[in-house]
Amino acid sequence: MTLSLGQRMRFLKQSEIRNMTLECTKAGGINLSQGVCDTPVPEAVRRAAQAAIDEGFNIYTRYDGLDELREALAKKLQEHSKLTVDPKTQLVVTSGATGAFYGAAVGLLDPGDEVILFEPYYGYHVDTLKAVGAVGKYVTLRPPEWQFDRAALDAAASPKTKAIVVNTPANPSGKVFSRGELKLIADFARDRDLFVITDEIYEHFVFDGREHIAPATLDGMAERTITINGLSKTFSITGWRIGFSASDPRWAKTLGYINDLGYVCAPAPLQMGVARGLALLDDNFYSALEAEYTNKRDKICGALSRAGIEPHVPQGAYYVLADTSRIPGKTSKERVMTLLEKTKVAAVPGEAFYEGDTGDFLARFCFAKTEADLDEACRRLERAAF
Ligand code: GLN
């Protein structure tokens, strides 16, 4: 047989995030690797989805999502992000934020186009770009504030650059981009005529009074920004796959057709569950979420610090990058495997988030866990103490 895989996909292998989930299951450990978010789903959302099945929302929806959901999302974008969008022409409900990102990559990029990403990065962004033949160029953020400057952006750019990816709050660094930083990115994108593709899935996980700012709300940015978000993390429904993109109607139309091509539509009753859930939950829900995750962040950072795995305390999202240099092992993967063996706590090796070797002494710990699981993981880490 002379058959082989397509050239373009030969690079693709199982993500280290999923690998560590498998290792964790094998070891019977507590999974702080993949951001599965196994916390309770708000009752209003659960009940609404169950009722939607009984009421008959079980067939295809419009290719860009149910009217009820697009309207609820437009209202939420207005209230929480100060972003005005027309639910009829600018929103596409997708199979999670991941589906929206894939659609944007397929729809906007040609093979050979260059795209700038900040590292540490979320590997799915990088691999999705590779899957469509685009080429990633990296701007390395400098801890502890995960800083960058205009010179670094310019150094990563070339005449082939077509887009820049902005993930705020960021996975895995927890960086929440400030208005000043977003302005710098906006100026850069305007000067070089680039698309800005965002991933704002952690918008409600911001700590210490920080504010999530949607890049599309900066002056002159709406028409070149593809705003990507979803409810997976906010409602703990990572398995429902309800995300969306908001963009200028010029792009939204094609992004909708791409969604139709790949998925036809996101799951109908779950779209309805989210639409009604959004209508029923008020600001108290979102502030309680912020308070809950601030506590969880403090808990895990305290435990990591006492265990000799010094954390980079995150400003947002629900991951902590921490320094594993005191854990035995030659690579970041070996070190997280030692950790798993000794403590039965799984983390993601730092090498999964960098092109070069900058991540070799880092690991990522997810704290979107129930209190009981997080407490037990913290006890185990502290007991091991490196
Ligand atoms: N976003 C989550 C993470 O970073 C889940 C990734 C996934 O399983 N695709 O862990």
mmCIF file of C-alpha atoms and ligand atoms in Angstrom:
data_model
loop_
_atom_site.group_PDB
_atom_site.id
_atom_site.type_symbol
_atom_site.label_atom_id
_atom_site.label_comp_id
_atom_site.label_asym_id
_atom_site.label_seq_id
_atom_site.Cartn_x
_atom_site.Cartn_y
_atom_site.Cartn_z
ATOM 1 C CA MET A 1 0.000 0.000 0.000
ATOM 2 C CA THR A 2 1.337 3.432 -0.853
ATOM 3 C CA LEU A 3 -1.362 5.381 0.976
ATOM 4 C CA SER A 4 -0.257 7.904 3.588
ATOM 5 C CA LEU A 5 -1.626 10.713 5.712
ATOM 6 C CA GLY A 6 -2.016 14.120 4.114
ATOM 7 C CA GLN A 7 1.234 16.121 4.272
ATOM 8 C CA ARG A 8 -0.394 19.002 6.092
ATOM 9 C CA MET A 9 -1.484 16.937 9.103
ATOM 10 C CA ARG A 10 1.669 14.906 9.662
ATOM 11 C CA PHE A 11 2.818 17.239 12.424
ATOM 12 C CA LEU A 12 -0.295 16.541 14.477
ATOM 13 C CA LYS A 13 -0.023 14.476 17.629
ATOM 14 C CA GLN A 14 -2.042 14.086 20.806
ATOM 15 C CA SER A 15 -1.848 17.279 22.869
ATOM 16 C CA GLU A 16 0.210 17.101 26.066
ATOM 17 C CA ILE A 17 -2.889 18.399 27.858
ATOM 18 C CA ARG A 18 -4.840 15.267 26.879
ATOM 19 C CA ASN A 19 -1.780 12.996 27.312
ATOM 20 C CA MET A 20 -1.506 13.992 30.948
ATOM 21 C CA THR A 21 -5.217 13.269 31.484
ATOM 22 C CA LEU A 22 -4.559 9.722 30.238
ATOM 23 C CA GLU A 23 -1.493 9.391 32.492
ATOM 24 C CA CYS A 24 -3.529 10.713 35.402
ATOM 25 C CA THR A 25 -6.303 8.158 34.831
ATOM 26 C CA LYS A 26 -3.696 5.378 34.634
ATOM 27 C CA ALA A 27 -2.188 6.517 37.936
ATOM 28 C CA GLY A 28 -5.612 7.028 39.580
ATOM 29 C CA GLY A 29 -4.566 10.618 40.332
ATOM 30 C CA ILE A 30 -6.262 14.013 40.711
ATOM 31 C CA ASN A 31 -6.315 15.749 37.334
ATOM 32 C CA LEU A 32 -4.920 19.273 37.539
ATOM 33 C CA SER A 33 -3.681 18.945 33.938
ATOM 34 C CA GLN A 34 -6.538 19.292 31.409
ATOM 35 C CA GLY A 35 -8.870 22.219 32.174
ATOM 36 C CA VAL A 36 -11.901 19.931 32.337
ATOM 37 C CA CYS A 37 -13.723 22.213 34.777
ATOM 38 C CA ASP A 38 -15.597 19.460 36.653
ATOM 39 C CA THR A 39 -17.409 21.886 38.953
ATOM 40 C CA PRO A 40 -21.242 22.038 39.286
ATOM 41 C CA VAL A 41 -23.314 23.448 36.391
ATOM 42 C CA PRO A 42 -25.668 26.284 37.501
ATOM 43 C CA GLU A 43 -29.083 24.750 38.148
ATOM 44 C CA ALA A 44 -30.883 27.253 35.889
ATOM 45 C CA VAL A 45 -28.717 26.193 32.952
ATOM 46 C CA ARG A 46 -29.102 22.449 33.604
ATOM 47 C CA ARG A 47 -32.868 22.639 33.975
ATOM 48 C CA ALA A 48 -33.276 24.811 30.887
ATOM 49 C CA ALA A 49 -31.378 22.318 28.719
ATOM 50 C CA GLN A 50 -33.394 19.396 30.077
ATOM 51 C CA ALA A 51 -36.656 21.264 29.430
ATOM 52 C CA ALA A 52 -35.498 22.165 25.905
ATOM 53 C CA ILE A 53 -35.192 18.472 24.993
ATOM 54 C CA ASP A 54 -38.716 17.822 26.304
ATOM 55 C CA GLU A 55 -40.042 20.847 24.427
ATOM 56 C CA GLY A 56 -38.662 19.517 21.141
ATOM 57 C CA PHE A 57 -35.526 21.592 20.487
ATOM 58 C CA ASN A 58 -33.880 18.523 19.001
ATOM 59 C CA ILE A 59 -33.437 19.314 15.328
ATOM 60 C CA TYR A 60 -30.930 21.447 13.412
ATOM 61 C CA THR A 61 -30.900 25.090 14.366
ATOM 62 C CA ARG A 62 -30.030 27.874 11.961
ATOM 63 C CA TYR A 63 -26.417 27.388 10.774
ATOM 64 C CA ASP A 64 -25.351 30.342 12.932
ATOM 65 C CA GLY A 65 -27.363 29.338 16.018
ATOM 66 C CA LEU A 66 -30.801 29.820 17.579
ATOM 67 C CA ASP A 67 -32.241 33.353 17.506
ATOM 68 C CA GLU A 68 -32.763 33.144 21.281
ATOM 69 C CA LEU A 69 -29.096 32.387 21.886
ATOM 70 C CA ARG A 70 -27.694 34.989 19.494
ATOM 71 C CA GLU A 71 -29.930 37.599 21.085
ATOM 72 C CA ALA A 72 -28.868 36.558 24.604
ATOM 73 C CA LEU A 73 -25.205 36.657 23.560
ATOM 74 C CA ALA A 74 -25.542 40.116 21.993
ATOM 75 C CA LYS A 75 -27.080 41.362 25.244
ATOM 76 C CA LYS A 76 -24.298 39.770 27.291
ATOM 77 C CA LEU A 77 -21.590 41.245 25.040
ATOM 78 C CA GLN A 78 -23.169 44.669 25.474
ATOM 79 C CA GLU A 79 -23.476 44.376 29.258
ATOM 80 C CA HIS A 80 -20.201 42.624 30.115
ATOM 81 C CA SER A 81 -17.841 43.606 27.292
ATOM 82 C CA LYS A 82 -19.338 46.942 26.137
ATOM 83 C CA LEU A 83 -19.318 45.462 22.646
ATOM 84 C CA THR A 84 -22.264 46.229 20.372
ATOM 85 C CA VAL A 85 -23.085 43.520 17.835
ATOM 86 C CA ASP A 86 -26.088 42.778 15.656
ATOM 87 C CA PRO A 87 -27.266 39.255 16.584
ATOM 88 C CA LYS A 88 -28.652 38.747 13.070
ATOM 89 C CA THR A 89 -25.498 39.470 11.091
ATOM 90 C CA GLN A 90 -22.448 39.340 13.362
ATOM 91 C CA LEU A 91 -22.749 36.314 15.644
ATOM 92 C CA VAL A 92 -22.073 32.677 14.839
ATOM 93 C CA VAL A 93 -22.745 30.014 17.493
ATOM 94 C CA THR A 94 -20.019 27.398 17.157
ATOM 95 C CA SER A 95 -18.893 24.084 18.594
ATOM 96 C CA GLY A 96 -17.084 25.704 21.507
ATOM 97 C CA ALA A 97 -14.562 28.537 21.253
ATOM 98 C CA THR A 98 -12.285 25.927 19.667
ATOM 99 C CA GLY A 99 -14.735 25.551 16.748
ATOM 100 C CA ALA A 100 -14.857 29.325 16.366
ATOM 101 C CA PHE A 101 -11.056 29.537 16.303
ATOM 102 C CA TYR A 102 -10.839 26.783 13.702
ATOM 103 C CA GLY A 103 -13.452 28.566 11.580
ATOM 104 C CA ALA A 104 -11.531 31.826 11.783
ATOM 105 C CA ALA A 105 -8.294 30.100 10.766
ATOM 106 C CA VAL A 106 -9.918 28.324 7.801
ATOM 107 C CA GLY A 107 -11.850 31.413 6.758
ATOM 108 C CA LEU A 108 -9.232 34.134 7.033
ATOM 109 C CA LEU A 109 -5.866 32.516 6.398
ATOM 110 C CA ASP A 110 -4.083 31.131 3.372
ATOM 111 C CA PRO A 111 -1.198 28.654 3.468
ATOM 112 C CA GLY A 112 2.014 30.571 4.178
ATOM 113 C CA ASP A 113 0.276 33.430 5.982
ATOM 114 C CA GLU A 114 2.057 34.319 9.215
ATOM 115 C CA VAL A 115 0.250 34.774 12.501
ATOM 116 C CA ILE A 116 1.723 36.271 15.672
ATOM 117 C CA LEU A 117 1.035 34.554 19.007
ATOM 118 C CA PHE A 118 2.227 35.306 22.516
ATOM 119 C CA GLU A 119 4.061 32.531 24.309
ATOM 120 C CA PRO A 120 3.493 30.750 26.627
ATOM 121 C CA TYR A 121 0.659 29.842 24.256
ATOM 122 C CA TYR A 122 -2.341 27.535 24.223
ATOM 123 C CA GLY A 123 -1.237 24.665 21.979
ATOM 124 C CA TYR A 124 -4.598 24.324 20.245
ATOM 125 C CA HIS A 125 -4.149 27.813 18.787
ATOM 126 C CA VAL A 126 -0.750 26.869 17.393
ATOM 127 C CA ASP A 127 -1.822 23.499 15.988
ATOM 128 C CA THR A 128 -5.006 24.885 14.430
ATOM 129 C CA LEU A 129 -2.915 27.461 12.572
ATOM 130 C CA LYS A 130 -0.525 24.734 11.397
ATOM 131 C CA ALA A 131 -3.493 22.623 10.274
ATOM 132 C CA VAL A 132 -4.501 25.321 7.779
ATOM 133 C CA GLY A 133 -0.915 25.835 6.609
ATOM 134 C CA ALA A 134 -0.383 29.141 8.427
ATOM 135 C CA VAL A 135 2.935 29.857 10.152
ATOM 136 C CA GLY A 136 3.118 30.897 13.810
ATOM 137 C CA LYS A 137 5.570 33.628 14.920
ATOM 138 C CA TYR A 138 6.095 34.058 18.627
ATOM 139 C CA VAL A 139 6.416 36.965 21.023
ATOM 140 C CA THR A 140 7.677 35.672 24.361
ATOM 141 C CA LEU A 141 6.042 37.241 27.421
ATOM 142 C CA ARG A 142 8.442 38.102 30.251
ATOM 143 C CA PRO A 143 7.455 37.064 33.788
ATOM 144 C CA PRO A 144 6.533 38.059 36.433
ATOM 145 C CA GLU A 145 4.112 40.492 34.682
ATOM 146 C CA TRP A 146 4.294 38.631 31.359
ATOM 147 C CA GLN A 147 5.376 41.821 29.597
ATOM 148 C CA PHE A 148 6.069 42.582 25.956
ATOM 149 C CA ASP A 149 6.684 45.719 23.936
ATOM 150 C CA ARG A 150 6.087 47.158 20.493
ATOM 151 C CA ALA A 151 9.645 46.303 19.395
ATOM 152 C CA ALA A 152 8.984 42.594 20.045
ATOM 153 C CA LEU A 153 5.784 42.757 17.971
ATOM 154 C CA ASP A 154 7.599 44.479 15.110
ATOM 155 C CA ALA A 155 10.428 41.935 15.262
ATOM 156 C CA ALA A 156 7.904 39.080 14.870
ATOM 157 C CA ALA A 157 6.153 40.727 11.919
ATOM 158 C CA SER A 158 6.867 40.468 8.199
ATOM 159 C CA PRO A 159 5.006 41.380 4.999
ATOM 160 C CA LYS A 160 3.416 37.912 5.264
ATOM 161 C CA THR A 161 1.824 38.610 8.683
ATOM 162 C CA LYS A 162 -1.950 38.525 8.420
ATOM 163 C CA ALA A 163 -3.179 38.209 12.002
ATOM 164 C CA ILE A 164 -2.326 38.320 15.691
ATOM 165 C CA VAL A 165 -3.912 36.088 18.343
ATOM 166 C CA VAL A 166 -4.838 37.680 21.673
ATOM 167 C CA ASN A 167 -5.902 35.297 24.442
ATOM 168 C CA THR A 168 -6.997 37.362 27.429
ATOM 169 C CA PRO A 169 -7.179 36.271 30.229
ATOM 170 C CA ALA A 170 -4.458 33.965 28.951
ATOM 171 C CA ASN A 171 -4.034 30.224 29.148
ATOM 172 C CA PRO A 172 -1.557 29.197 30.611
ATOM 173 C CA SER A 173 0.086 32.372 32.025
ATOM 174 C CA GLY A 174 -3.035 33.887 33.572
ATOM 175 C CA LYS A 175 -2.086 37.260 32.097
ATOM 176 C CA VAL A 176 -4.940 39.763 31.841
ATOM 177 C CA PHE A 177 -3.961 42.219 29.095
ATOM 178 C CA SER A 178 -4.259 45.810 30.310
ATOM 179 C CA ARG A 179 -5.861 48.610 28.303
ATOM 180 C CA GLY A 180 -2.411 50.032 27.576
ATOM 181 C CA GLU A 181 -1.155 46.706 26.244
ATOM 182 C CA LEU A 182 -4.265 46.217 24.120
ATOM 183 C CA LYS A 183 -3.857 49.732 22.732
ATOM 184 C CA LEU A 184 -0.323 48.859 21.739
ATOM 185 C CA ILE A 185 -1.595 45.722 19.973
ATOM 186 C CA ALA A 186 -4.413 47.725 18.335
ATOM 187 C CA ASP A 187 -1.956 50.326 16.972
ATOM 188 C CA PHE A 188 0.273 47.537 15.687
ATOM 189 C CA ALA A 189 -2.674 45.742 14.030
ATOM 190 C CA ARG A 190 -3.867 48.963 12.393
ATOM 191 C CA ASP A 191 -0.368 49.978 11.231
ATOM 192 C CA ARG A 192 0.201 46.582 9.627
ATOM 193 C CA ASP A 193 -3.419 45.977 8.586
ATOM 194 C CA LEU A 194 -3.857 42.723 10.542
ATOM 195 C CA PHE A 195 -6.785 40.711 11.781
ATOM 196 C CA VAL A 196 -6.955 40.303 15.565
ATOM 197 C CA ILE A 197 -8.287 36.882 16.543
ATOM 198 C CA THR A 198 -9.174 36.775 20.224
ATOM 199 C CA ASP A 199 -9.886 34.011 22.703
ATOM 200 C CA GLU A 200 -11.760 35.450 25.683
ATOM 201 C CA ILE A 201 -13.102 32.199 27.131
ATOM 202 C CA TYR A 202 -11.785 33.079 30.640
ATOM 203 C CA GLU A 203 -13.405 36.558 30.685
ATOM 204 C CA HIS A 204 -15.112 35.965 34.043
ATOM 205 C CA PHE A 205 -11.987 34.638 35.754
ATOM 206 C CA VAL A 206 -10.183 37.876 36.677
ATOM 207 C CA PHE A 207 -8.670 38.548 40.089
ATOM 208 C CA ASP A 208 -7.612 41.401 42.385
ATOM 209 C CA GLY A 209 -9.964 43.959 40.829
ATOM 210 C CA ARG A 210 -8.592 43.545 37.320
ATOM 211 C CA GLU A 211 -10.919 44.101 34.393
ATOM 212 C CA HIS A 212 -11.349 41.999 31.286
ATOM 213 C CA ILE A 213 -11.237 44.250 28.228
ATOM 214 C CA ALA A 214 -12.505 42.950 24.889
ATOM 215 C CA PRO A 215 -9.926 43.963 22.238
ATOM 216 C CA ALA A 216 -12.724 44.733 19.722
ATOM 217 C CA THR A 217 -13.862 47.652 21.904
ATOM 218 C CA LEU A 218 -10.676 49.637 21.293
ATOM 219 C CA ASP A 219 -10.858 52.477 18.785
ATOM 220 C CA GLY A 220 -11.169 51.284 15.210
ATOM 221 C CA MET A 221 -10.757 47.617 16.142
ATOM 222 C CA ALA A 222 -14.273 46.240 15.667
ATOM 223 C CA GLU A 223 -13.992 45.636 11.931
ATOM 224 C CA ARG A 224 -10.677 43.767 12.070
ATOM 225 C CA THR A 225 -11.309 41.739 15.247
ATOM 226 C CA ILE A 226 -12.817 38.270 15.431
ATOM 227 C CA THR A 227 -14.044 38.073 19.028
ATOM 228 C CA ILE A 228 -14.141 34.473 20.214
ATOM 229 C CA ASN A 229 -15.744 33.321 23.430
ATOM 230 C CA GLY A 230 -18.077 30.689 24.866
ATOM 231 C CA LEU A 231 -19.800 29.479 28.009
ATOM 232 C CA SER A 232 -17.777 26.296 28.626
ATOM 233 C CA LYS A 233 -15.845 27.680 31.557
ATOM 234 C CA THR A 234 -18.355 30.197 32.937
ATOM 235 C CA PHE A 235 -21.123 27.570 33.237
ATOM 236 C CA SER A 236 -18.800 24.530 33.727
ATOM 237 C CA ILE A 237 -20.149 22.960 30.517
ATOM 238 C CA THR A 238 -16.919 22.133 28.693
ATOM 239 C CA GLY A 239 -18.564 19.044 27.154
ATOM 240 C CA TRP A 240 -21.568 20.903 25.720
ATOM 241 C CA ARG A 241 -19.481 22.692 23.093
ATOM 242 C CA ILE A 242 -21.252 26.049 22.987
ATOM 243 C CA GLY A 243 -19.019 28.877 21.801
ATOM 244 C CA PHE A 244 -19.326 31.767 19.379
ATOM 245 C CA SER A 245 -17.586 34.334 17.265
ATOM 246 C CA ALA A 246 -18.591 37.974 16.873
ATOM 247 C CA SER A 247 -17.226 39.836 13.886
ATOM 248 C CA ASP A 248 -17.986 42.330 11.154
ATOM 249 C CA PRO A 249 -20.784 40.988 8.894
ATOM 250 C CA ARG A 250 -18.222 40.776 6.064
ATOM 251 C CA TRP A 251 -16.443 37.941 7.913
ATOM 252 C CA ALA A 252 -19.356 36.571 9.940
ATOM 253 C CA LYS A 253 -21.203 35.339 6.867
ATOM 254 C CA THR A 254 -18.346 33.087 5.761
ATOM 255 C CA LEU A 255 -17.528 32.056 9.329
ATOM 256 C CA GLY A 256 -21.162 30.914 9.554
ATOM 257 C CA TYR A 257 -20.921 28.907 6.340
ATOM 258 C CA ILE A 258 -17.719 27.247 7.603
ATOM 259 C CA ASN A 259 -19.528 26.335 10.823
ATOM 260 C CA ASP A 260 -22.331 24.815 8.730
ATOM 261 C CA LEU A 261 -19.782 22.843 6.734
ATOM 262 C CA GLY A 262 -18.070 21.312 9.741
ATOM 263 C CA TYR A 263 -20.829 20.987 12.322
ATOM 264 C CA VAL A 264 -24.149 22.055 10.692
ATOM 265 C CA CYS A 265 -24.959 23.620 14.054
ATOM 266 C CA ALA A 266 -24.077 23.434 17.756
ATOM 267 C CA PRO A 267 -26.303 21.044 19.812
ATOM 268 C CA ALA A 268 -29.841 22.512 19.716
ATOM 269 C CA PRO A 269 -31.154 21.859 23.265
ATOM 270 C CA LEU A 270 -27.835 22.922 24.764
ATOM 271 C CA GLN A 271 -27.984 26.191 22.812
ATOM 272 C CA MET A 272 -31.415 26.748 24.359
ATOM 273 C CA GLY A 273 -30.131 25.812 27.833
ATOM 274 C CA VAL A 274 -27.415 28.432 27.561
ATOM 275 C CA ALA A 275 -29.787 31.069 26.123
ATOM 276 C CA ARG A 276 -32.244 30.690 28.994
ATOM 277 C CA GLY A 277 -29.481 30.326 31.570
ATOM 278 C CA LEU A 278 -27.980 33.631 30.407
ATOM 279 C CA ALA A 279 -31.371 35.298 30.858
ATOM 280 C CA LEU A 280 -31.855 33.887 34.376
ATOM 281 C CA LEU A 281 -28.424 34.530 35.896
ATOM 282 C CA ASP A 282 -27.647 38.021 37.156
ATOM 283 C CA ASP A 283 -24.473 39.848 38.168
ATOM 284 C CA ASN A 284 -24.401 38.030 41.516
ATOM 285 C CA PHE A 285 -23.611 34.825 39.675
ATOM 286 C CA TYR A 286 -20.587 36.342 37.936
ATOM 287 C CA SER A 287 -19.220 38.038 41.045
ATOM 288 C CA ALA A 288 -19.636 34.818 43.061
ATOM 289 C CA LEU A 289 -17.654 32.990 40.360
ATOM 290 C CA GLU A 290 -14.860 35.546 40.622
ATOM 291 C CA ALA A 291 -14.767 35.246 44.422
ATOM 292 C CA GLU A 292 -14.808 31.437 44.293
ATOM 293 C CA TYR A 293 -11.901 31.311 41.855
ATOM 294 C CA THR A 294 -9.903 33.950 43.711
ATOM 295 C CA ASN A 295 -10.074 31.634 46.743
ATOM 296 C CA LYS A 296 -9.125 28.611 44.691
ATOM 297 C CA ARG A 297 -6.203 30.463 43.148
ATOM 298 C CA ASP A 298 -4.931 31.517 46.573
ATOM 299 C CA LYS A 299 -5.329 27.985 47.906
ATOM 300 C CA ILE A 300 -3.348 26.289 45.129
ATOM 301 C CA CYS A 301 -0.669 28.994 45.005
ATOM 302 C CA GLY A 302 -0.170 28.691 48.781
ATOM 303 C CA ALA A 303 0.128 24.904 48.550
ATOM 304 C CA LEU A 304 2.523 25.040 45.576
ATOM 305 C CA SER A 305 4.710 27.550 47.352
ATOM 306 C CA ARG A 306 4.858 25.413 50.508
ATOM 307 C CA ALA A 307 5.642 22.373 48.331
ATOM 308 C CA GLY A 308 8.704 24.115 46.844
ATOM 309 C CA ILE A 309 7.021 24.550 43.431
ATOM 310 C CA GLU A 310 7.055 28.363 43.296
ATOM 311 C CA PRO A 311 3.935 29.668 41.489
ATOM 312 C CA HIS A 312 3.631 32.587 39.070
ATOM 313 C CA VAL A 313 0.461 33.899 40.726
ATOM 314 C CA PRO A 314 -2.081 34.331 37.889
ATOM 315 C CA GLN A 315 -4.016 37.573 37.260
ATOM 316 C CA GLY A 316 -6.839 35.641 35.600
ATOM 317 C CA ALA A 317 -8.007 32.358 33.974
ATOM 318 C CA TYR A 318 -7.765 29.195 36.081
ATOM 319 C CA TYR A 319 -4.261 27.864 35.646
ATOM 320 C CA VAL A 320 -1.008 28.424 37.513
ATOM 321 C CA LEU A 321 2.408 28.129 35.907
ATOM 322 C CA ALA A 322 4.891 27.085 38.556
ATOM 323 C CA ASP A 323 8.614 26.455 38.795
ATOM 324 C CA THR A 324 9.372 22.725 38.907
ATOM 325 C CA SER A 325 13.173 23.009 38.982
ATOM 326 C CA ARG A 326 13.356 21.270 42.378
ATOM 327 C CA ILE A 327 11.492 18.200 41.113
ATOM 328 C CA PRO A 328 13.834 15.465 39.813
ATOM 329 C CA GLY A 329 13.855 14.862 36.046
ATOM 330 C CA LYS A 330 15.712 15.909 32.885
ATOM 331 C CA THR A 331 12.766 17.454 31.018
ATOM 332 C CA SER A 332 9.544 19.190 32.035
ATOM 333 C CA LYS A 333 7.682 15.997 31.058
ATOM 334 C CA GLU A 334 9.911 13.854 33.279
ATOM 335 C CA ARG A 335 9.378 16.271 36.146
ATOM 336 C CA VAL A 336 5.562 16.193 35.912
ATOM 337 C CA MET A 337 5.727 12.386 35.685
ATOM 338 C CA THR A 338 7.851 12.301 38.874
ATOM 339 C CA LEU A 339 5.294 14.579 40.492
ATOM 340 C CA LEU A 340 2.428 12.326 39.385
ATOM 341 C CA GLU A 341 4.210 9.239 40.676
ATOM 342 C CA LYS A 342 5.020 10.825 44.055
ATOM 343 C CA THR A 343 1.816 12.754 44.714
ATOM 344 C CA LYS A 344 -0.824 11.352 42.327
ATOM 345 C CA VAL A 345 -1.432 14.919 41.137
ATOM 346 C CA ALA A 346 -1.241 15.545 37.368
ATOM 347 C CA ALA A 347 -0.001 18.780 35.761
ATOM 348 C CA VAL A 348 0.930 19.746 32.175
ATOM 349 C CA PRO A 349 4.669 20.015 31.343
ATOM 350 C CA GLY A 350 5.846 23.516 30.456
ATOM 351 C CA GLU A 351 7.289 22.399 27.114
ATOM 352 C CA ALA A 352 3.682 22.218 25.818
ATOM 353 C CA PHE A 353 3.441 26.031 25.890
ATOM 354 C CA TYR A 354 6.687 27.159 24.213
ATOM 355 C CA GLU A 355 8.491 26.697 20.895
ATOM 356 C CA GLY A 356 11.949 26.638 22.472
ATOM 357 C CA ASP A 357 13.196 25.491 25.865
ATOM 358 C CA THR A 358 11.832 28.398 27.957
ATOM 359 C CA GLY A 359 9.148 26.144 29.465
ATOM 360 C CA ASP A 360 11.522 23.391 30.578
ATOM 361 C CA PHE A 361 11.275 24.269 34.255
ATOM 362 C CA LEU A 362 7.565 25.037 34.293
ATOM 363 C CA ALA A 363 4.377 23.051 34.809
ATOM 364 C CA ARG A 364 0.754 24.143 34.575
ATOM 365 C CA PHE A 365 -1.735 23.346 37.349
ATOM 366 C CA CYS A 366 -5.496 23.811 36.753
ATOM 367 C CA PHE A 367 -7.611 24.918 39.710
ATOM 368 C CA ALA A 368 -11.082 24.570 38.140
ATOM 369 C CA LYS A 369 -11.810 21.726 40.540
ATOM 370 C CA THR A 370 -14.364 21.016 43.268
ATOM 371 C CA GLU A 371 -13.279 22.229 46.719
ATOM 372 C CA ALA A 372 -12.846 18.608 47.855
ATOM 373 C CA ASP A 373 -10.574 17.639 44.940
ATOM 374 C CA LEU A 374 -8.566 20.843 45.182
ATOM 375 C CA ASP A 375 -8.101 20.439 48.953
ATOM 376 C CA GLU A 376 -6.900 16.862 48.512
ATOM 377 C CA ALA A 377 -4.529 17.857 45.678
ATOM 378 C CA CYS A 378 -3.100 20.648 47.857
ATOM 379 C CA ARG A 379 -2.589 18.247 50.793
ATOM 380 C CA ARG A 380 -0.745 15.812 48.540
ATOM 381 C CA LEU A 381 1.516 18.503 47.071
ATOM 382 C CA GLU A 382 2.406 19.866 50.494
ATOM 383 C CA ARG A 383 3.117 16.401 51.863
ATOM 384 C CA ALA A 384 5.588 15.711 49.052
ATOM 385 C CA ALA A 385 7.495 19.029 49.487
ATOM 386 C CA PHE A 386 10.420 19.257 47.038
HETATM 387 N N1 GLN B 1 -8.704 24.565 27.483
HETATM 388 C C1 GLN B 1 -8.476 23.435 28.326
HETATM 389 C C2 GLN B 1 -7.018 23.319 28.733
HETATM 390 O O1 GLN B 1 -6.224 24.139 28.363
HETATM 391 C C3 GLN B 1 -8.962 22.174 27.698
HETATM 392 C C4 GLN B 1 -8.194 21.757 26.515
HETATM 393 C C5 GLN B 1 -8.772 20.609 25.789
HETATM 394 O O2 GLN B 1 -9.011 19.567 26.371
HETATM 395 N N2 GLN B 1 -8.973 20.763 24.551
HETATM 396 O O3 GLN B 1 -6.684 22.414 29.443
#
